[in-house]
mmCIF file of C-alpha atoms in Angstrom:
data_model
loop_
_atom_site.group_PDB
_atom_site.id
_atom_site.type_symbol
_atom_site.label_atom_id
_atom_site.label_comp_id
_atom_site.label_asym_id
_atom_site.label_seq_id
_atom_site.Cartn_x
_atom_site.Cartn_y
_atom_site.Cartn_z
ATOM 1 C CA UNK A 1 70.927 76.047 99.787
ATOM 2 C CA UNK A 2 73.567 75.161 102.876
ATOM 3 C CA UNK A 3 76.248 72.596 102.105
ATOM 4 C CA UNK A 4 75.721 69.020 104.022
ATOM 5 C CA UNK A 5 76.958 68.320 107.288
ATOM 6 C CA UNK A 6 79.078 65.552 106.235
ATOM 7 C CA UNK A 7 80.661 67.655 103.493
ATOM 8 C CA UNK A 8 81.266 70.905 105.933
ATOM 9 C CA UNK A 9 82.138 68.787 109.098
ATOM 10 C CA UNK A 10 85.894 68.005 107.951
ATOM 11 C CA UNK A 11 86.552 71.682 107.182
ATOM 12 C CA UNK A 12 85.789 72.672 110.600
ATOM 13 C CA UNK A 13 88.846 70.929 111.633
ATOM 14 C CA UNK A 14 91.112 73.688 110.299
ATOM 15 C CA UNK A 15 89.676 76.302 112.447
ATOM 16 C CA UNK A 16 89.469 74.340 115.771
ATOM 17 C CA UNK A 17 93.509 73.500 114.903
ATOM 18 C CA UNK A 18 93.920 77.297 114.667
ATOM 19 C CA UNK A 19 92.348 77.849 118.055
ATOM 20 C CA UNK A 20 94.045 74.952 119.859
ATOM 21 C CA UNK A 21 97.410 76.378 118.655
ATOM 22 C CA UNK A 22 96.702 79.899 119.492
ATOM 23 C CA UNK A 23 99.580 80.190 121.961
ATOM 24 C CA UNK A 24 101.983 78.780 119.508
ATOM 25 C CA UNK A 25 100.748 81.419 117.006
ATOM 26 C CA UNK A 26 101.505 84.048 119.755
ATOM 27 C CA UNK A 27 104.881 83.016 120.135
ATOM 28 C CA UNK A 28 106.141 82.236 116.856
ATOM 29 C CA UNK A 29 104.122 84.558 114.194
ATOM 30 C CA UNK A 30 106.254 86.540 111.971
ATOM 31 C CA UNK A 31 109.445 84.722 112.892
ATOM 32 C CA UNK A 32 111.317 81.828 111.217
ATOM 33 C CA UNK A 33 109.761 79.093 113.663
ATOM 34 C CA UNK A 34 106.260 80.826 112.619
ATOM 35 C CA UNK A 35 107.082 80.036 108.626
ATOM 36 C CA UNK A 36 107.804 76.367 109.782
ATOM 37 C CA UNK A 37 104.605 76.081 112.113
ATOM 38 C CA UNK A 38 102.828 77.158 108.974
ATOM 39 C CA UNK A 39 103.960 74.838 106.653
ATOM 40 C CA UNK A 40 103.684 72.500 109.170
ATOM 41 C CA UNK A 41 100.125 72.777 110.214
ATOM 42 C CA UNK A 42 99.114 73.213 106.848
ATOM 43 C CA UNK A 43 100.065 69.806 106.020
ATOM 44 C CA UNK A 44 97.982 68.519 108.975
ATOM 45 C CA UNK A 45 94.656 69.859 107.635
ATOM 46 C CA UNK A 46 95.499 69.092 104.167
ATOM 47 C CA UNK A 47 93.729 65.422 104.376
ATOM 48 C CA UNK A 48 90.720 67.312 105.767
ATOM 49 C CA UNK A 49 90.310 69.728 102.975
ATOM 50 C CA UNK A 50 90.736 66.690 100.578
ATOM 51 C CA UNK A 51 87.894 65.099 102.638
ATOM 52 C CA UNK A 52 85.649 67.850 102.174
ATOM 53 C CA UNK A 53 86.280 68.067 98.673
ATOM 54 C CA UNK A 54 86.002 63.985 97.930
ATOM 55 C CA UNK A 55 82.606 64.085 99.939
ATOM 56 C CA UNK A 56 81.124 67.112 97.726
ATOM 57 C CA UNK A 57 81.929 65.825 94.378
ATOM 58 C CA UNK A 58 78.262 64.761 93.252
ATOM 59 C CA UNK A 59 76.181 67.504 94.534
ATOM 60 C CA UNK A 60 76.271 70.973 92.815
ATOM 61 C CA UNK A 61 75.332 72.992 96.148
ATOM 62 C CA UNK A 62 78.088 70.923 98.053
ATOM 63 C CA UNK A 63 81.012 71.268 95.462
ATOM 64 C CA UNK A 64 80.260 74.839 94.694
ATOM 65 C CA UNK A 65 80.503 75.754 98.264
ATOM 66 C CA UNK A 66 83.666 73.856 98.590
ATOM 67 C CA UNK A 67 85.060 75.487 95.715
ATOM 68 C CA UNK A 68 84.822 78.909 97.048
ATOM 69 C CA UNK A 69 85.915 78.053 100.507
ATOM 70 C CA UNK A 70 89.203 76.274 99.557
ATOM 71 C CA UNK A 71 90.802 79.352 98.384
ATOM 72 C CA UNK A 72 90.377 80.840 101.824
ATOM 73 C CA UNK A 73 91.841 78.050 103.621
ATOM 74 C CA UNK A 74 94.320 77.937 101.071
ATOM 75 C CA UNK A 75 95.780 81.132 103.099
ATOM 76 C CA UNK A 76 96.207 78.698 106.384
ATOM 77 C CA UNK A 77 100.239 78.801 106.326
ATOM 78 C CA UNK A 78 100.339 82.391 106.601
ATOM 79 C CA UNK A 79 98.410 82.676 110.148
ATOM 80 C CA UNK A 80 101.507 81.487 111.362
ATOM 81 C CA UNK A 81 104.143 82.759 109.187
ATOM 82 C CA UNK A 82 103.363 86.708 109.110
ATOM 83 C CA UNK A 83 103.438 89.101 111.866
ATOM 84 C CA UNK A 84 100.767 90.122 114.137
ATOM 85 C CA UNK A 85 98.203 91.878 114.488
ATOM 86 C CA UNK A 86 97.866 90.883 110.721
ATOM 87 C CA UNK A 87 97.979 86.768 112.032
ATOM 88 C CA UNK A 88 95.001 87.619 114.224
ATOM 89 C CA UNK A 89 93.006 89.088 111.345
ATOM 90 C CA UNK A 90 93.432 86.116 109.136
ATOM 91 C CA UNK A 91 92.418 83.684 111.714
ATOM 92 C CA UNK A 92 89.246 85.584 112.416
ATOM 93 C CA UNK A 93 88.637 85.861 108.618
ATOM 94 C CA UNK A 94 89.533 82.098 107.916
ATOM 95 C CA UNK A 95 87.175 81.188 110.465
ATOM 96 C CA UNK A 96 84.542 83.155 110.241
ATOM 97 C CA UNK A 97 83.937 83.319 106.535
ATOM 98 C CA UNK A 98 83.348 79.581 105.885
ATOM 99 C CA UNK A 99 81.172 79.260 109.196
ATOM 100 C CA UNK A 100 79.101 82.472 107.817
ATOM 101 C CA UNK A 101 78.794 80.691 104.644
ATOM 102 C CA UNK A 102 77.540 77.421 105.942
ATOM 103 C CA UNK A 103 74.869 79.283 107.502
ATOM 104 C CA UNK A 104 73.497 81.238 104.691
ATOM 105 C CA UNK A 105 75.504 80.530 101.357
ATOM 106 C CA UNK A 106 74.830 82.667 98.143
ATOM 107 C CA UNK A 107 78.054 84.289 97.731
ATOM 108 C CA UNK A 108 78.896 84.829 93.937
ATOM 109 C CA UNK A 109 82.003 84.385 91.938
ATOM 110 C CA UNK A 110 83.187 88.089 92.130
ATOM 111 C CA UNK A 111 82.490 88.311 95.756
ATOM 112 C CA UNK A 112 84.679 85.076 96.430
ATOM 113 C CA UNK A 113 87.642 86.512 93.830
ATOM 114 C CA UNK A 114 87.318 89.678 96.068
ATOM 115 C CA UNK A 115 87.578 88.047 99.312
ATOM 116 C CA UNK A 116 90.495 85.992 98.017
ATOM 117 C CA UNK A 117 92.340 89.330 96.651
ATOM 118 C CA UNK A 118 91.572 90.857 100.288
ATOM 119 C CA UNK A 119 93.377 88.021 101.982
ATOM 120 C CA UNK A 120 96.165 87.923 99.945
ATOM 121 C CA UNK A 121 97.029 91.877 100.402
ATOM 122 C CA UNK A 122 96.270 91.502 104.088
ATOM 123 C CA UNK A 123 98.873 88.312 104.301
ATOM 124 C CA UNK A 124 101.332 90.626 102.202
ATOM 125 C CA UNK A 125 101.216 93.504 104.852
ATOM 126 C CA UNK A 126 102.276 90.914 107.345
ATOM 127 C CA UNK A 127 105.835 90.187 105.873
ATOM 128 C CA UNK A 128 108.317 91.895 107.950
ATOM 129 C CA UNK A 129 110.048 93.620 105.046
ATOM 130 C CA UNK A 130 108.971 96.732 103.492
ATOM 131 C CA UNK A 131 110.450 96.645 100.384
ATOM 132 C CA UNK A 132 108.681 92.902 99.795
ATOM 133 C CA UNK A 133 105.427 94.478 100.876
ATOM 134 C CA UNK A 134 105.359 97.117 98.255
ATOM 135 C CA UNK A 135 106.553 94.538 95.609
ATOM 136 C CA UNK A 136 104.115 92.197 96.549
ATOM 137 C CA UNK A 137 101.390 94.457 96.454
ATOM 138 C CA UNK A 138 102.017 95.266 92.961
ATOM 139 C CA UNK A 139 102.799 91.581 91.755
ATOM 140 C CA UNK A 140 99.468 90.668 93.487
ATOM 141 C CA UNK A 141 97.577 93.230 92.134
ATOM 142 C CA UNK A 142 98.912 92.466 88.685
ATOM 143 C CA UNK A 143 98.413 88.599 88.945
ATOM 144 C CA UNK A 144 94.507 88.970 90.043
ATOM 145 C CA UNK A 145 93.955 91.230 87.202
ATOM 146 C CA UNK A 146 95.803 88.926 84.361
ATOM 147 C CA UNK A 147 93.751 86.157 86.020
ATOM 148 C CA UNK A 148 90.679 87.858 86.683
ATOM 149 C CA UNK A 149 88.503 85.197 85.275
ATOM 150 C CA UNK A 150 90.294 81.984 86.720
ATOM 151 C CA UNK A 151 90.141 81.798 90.395
ATOM 152 C CA UNK A 152 92.578 79.022 90.876
ATOM 153 C CA UNK A 153 95.123 80.768 88.973
ATOM 154 C CA UNK A 154 94.440 83.752 91.286
ATOM 155 C CA UNK A 155 94.835 81.542 94.096
ATOM 156 C CA UNK A 156 98.206 79.893 93.227
ATOM 157 C CA UNK A 157 99.759 82.968 92.000
ATOM 158 C CA UNK A 158 99.423 84.980 94.886
ATOM 159 C CA UNK A 159 100.143 81.797 97.142
ATOM 160 C CA UNK A 160 103.389 81.351 95.175
ATOM 161 C CA UNK A 161 104.456 85.045 95.667
ATOM 162 C CA UNK A 162 103.550 85.260 99.377
ATOM 163 C CA UNK A 163 104.938 82.050 100.000
ATOM 164 C CA UNK A 164 108.311 82.946 98.206
ATOM 165 C CA UNK A 165 108.533 86.355 99.891
ATOM 166 C CA UNK A 166 107.681 85.186 103.542
ATOM 167 C CA UNK A 167 110.747 82.753 103.196
ATOM 168 C CA UNK A 168 112.753 85.277 101.481
ATOM 169 C CA UNK A 169 112.777 87.432 104.519
ATOM 170 C CA UNK A 170 114.233 84.969 106.547
ATOM 171 C CA UNK A 171 115.844 82.342 104.056
ATOM 172 C CA UNK A 172 114.339 79.225 105.923
ATOM 173 C CA UNK A 173 115.002 75.785 105.206
ATOM 174 C CA UNK A 174 114.278 74.087 101.838
ATOM 175 C CA UNK A 175 111.826 71.609 103.540
ATOM 176 C CA UNK A 176 110.036 74.036 105.163
ATOM 177 C CA UNK A 177 109.717 75.912 101.725
ATOM 178 C CA UNK A 178 108.906 72.768 99.967
ATOM 179 C CA UNK A 179 106.003 71.869 102.458
ATOM 180 C CA UNK A 180 104.554 75.242 101.981
ATOM 181 C CA UNK A 181 104.723 74.954 97.852
ATOM 182 C CA UNK A 182 103.221 71.351 98.265
ATOM 183 C CA UNK A 183 100.296 72.646 100.323
ATOM 184 C CA UNK A 184 99.669 75.654 97.745
ATOM 185 C CA UNK A 185 99.347 73.357 94.909
ATOM 186 C CA UNK A 186 97.487 70.845 96.329
ATOM 187 C CA UNK A 187 94.730 73.298 97.349
ATOM 188 C CA UNK A 188 95.211 74.834 93.629
ATOM 189 C CA UNK A 189 94.382 71.387 92.115
ATOM 190 C CA UNK A 190 91.518 70.715 94.288
ATOM 191 C CA UNK A 191 90.133 74.277 93.845
ATOM 192 C CA UNK A 192 90.568 73.491 89.937
ATOM 193 C CA UNK A 193 88.749 70.556 89.891
ATOM 194 C CA UNK A 194 85.983 71.763 92.108
ATOM 195 C CA UNK A 195 85.225 74.538 89.643
ATOM 196 C CA UNK A 196 85.222 72.082 86.799
ATOM 197 C CA UNK A 197 82.735 69.632 88.554
ATOM 198 C CA UNK A 198 80.358 72.661 89.409
ATOM 199 C CA UNK A 199 80.168 73.841 85.896
ATOM 200 C CA UNK A 200 79.784 70.033 84.561
ATOM 201 C CA UNK A 201 76.889 69.785 87.129
ATOM 202 C CA UNK A 202 75.400 73.089 86.016
ATOM 203 C CA UNK A 203 75.355 72.271 82.345
ATOM 204 C CA UNK A 204 73.958 68.633 83.204
ATOM 205 C CA UNK A 205 71.159 70.396 84.868
ATOM 206 C CA UNK A 206 70.687 73.105 82.350
ATOM 207 C CA UNK A 207 70.284 70.315 80.087
ATOM 208 C CA UNK A 208 67.776 68.203 81.676
#
């Protein structure tokens, strides 16, 4: 069953923002300015992610869909922060996966976890330091295995690793670093409560 339009509409904005800032992305991706742009634009989309989460709270199909697409939007800062052509691949996936899931939604938890893992590895490949890429790949694999039953923990572990490594490559300003971490933890909280609500609604329907 598809999510309602009022739920999916706010979550179209992040994709529109990426399309409207393509010139900026081309100019700054994989550089210090790109990390700052990623932190700034991710802060801009945060209210829209929260709006989608808030509007989905009372319907099982809506909140399940939101809990699945939030981790995908959660890699938004890396669209600007990592090098091309990886940044272009991230743009396509972050736009297409939610759009396709709106059209026909039946992804299971394992498929979503695999998608999140693939996005994290892809973002890692765009870091401009070979040693950090290798270290990141190892840490990401360990994190996804350790938290294989907790998607929200998989997301936040991978996000913290990637954002720390991206910033390590350029030693960026602490404000930019903090903005990125704020976005990641905000998405983590929404994923956590969306999953809890999905489980509660499933249990409620199962008991009736």
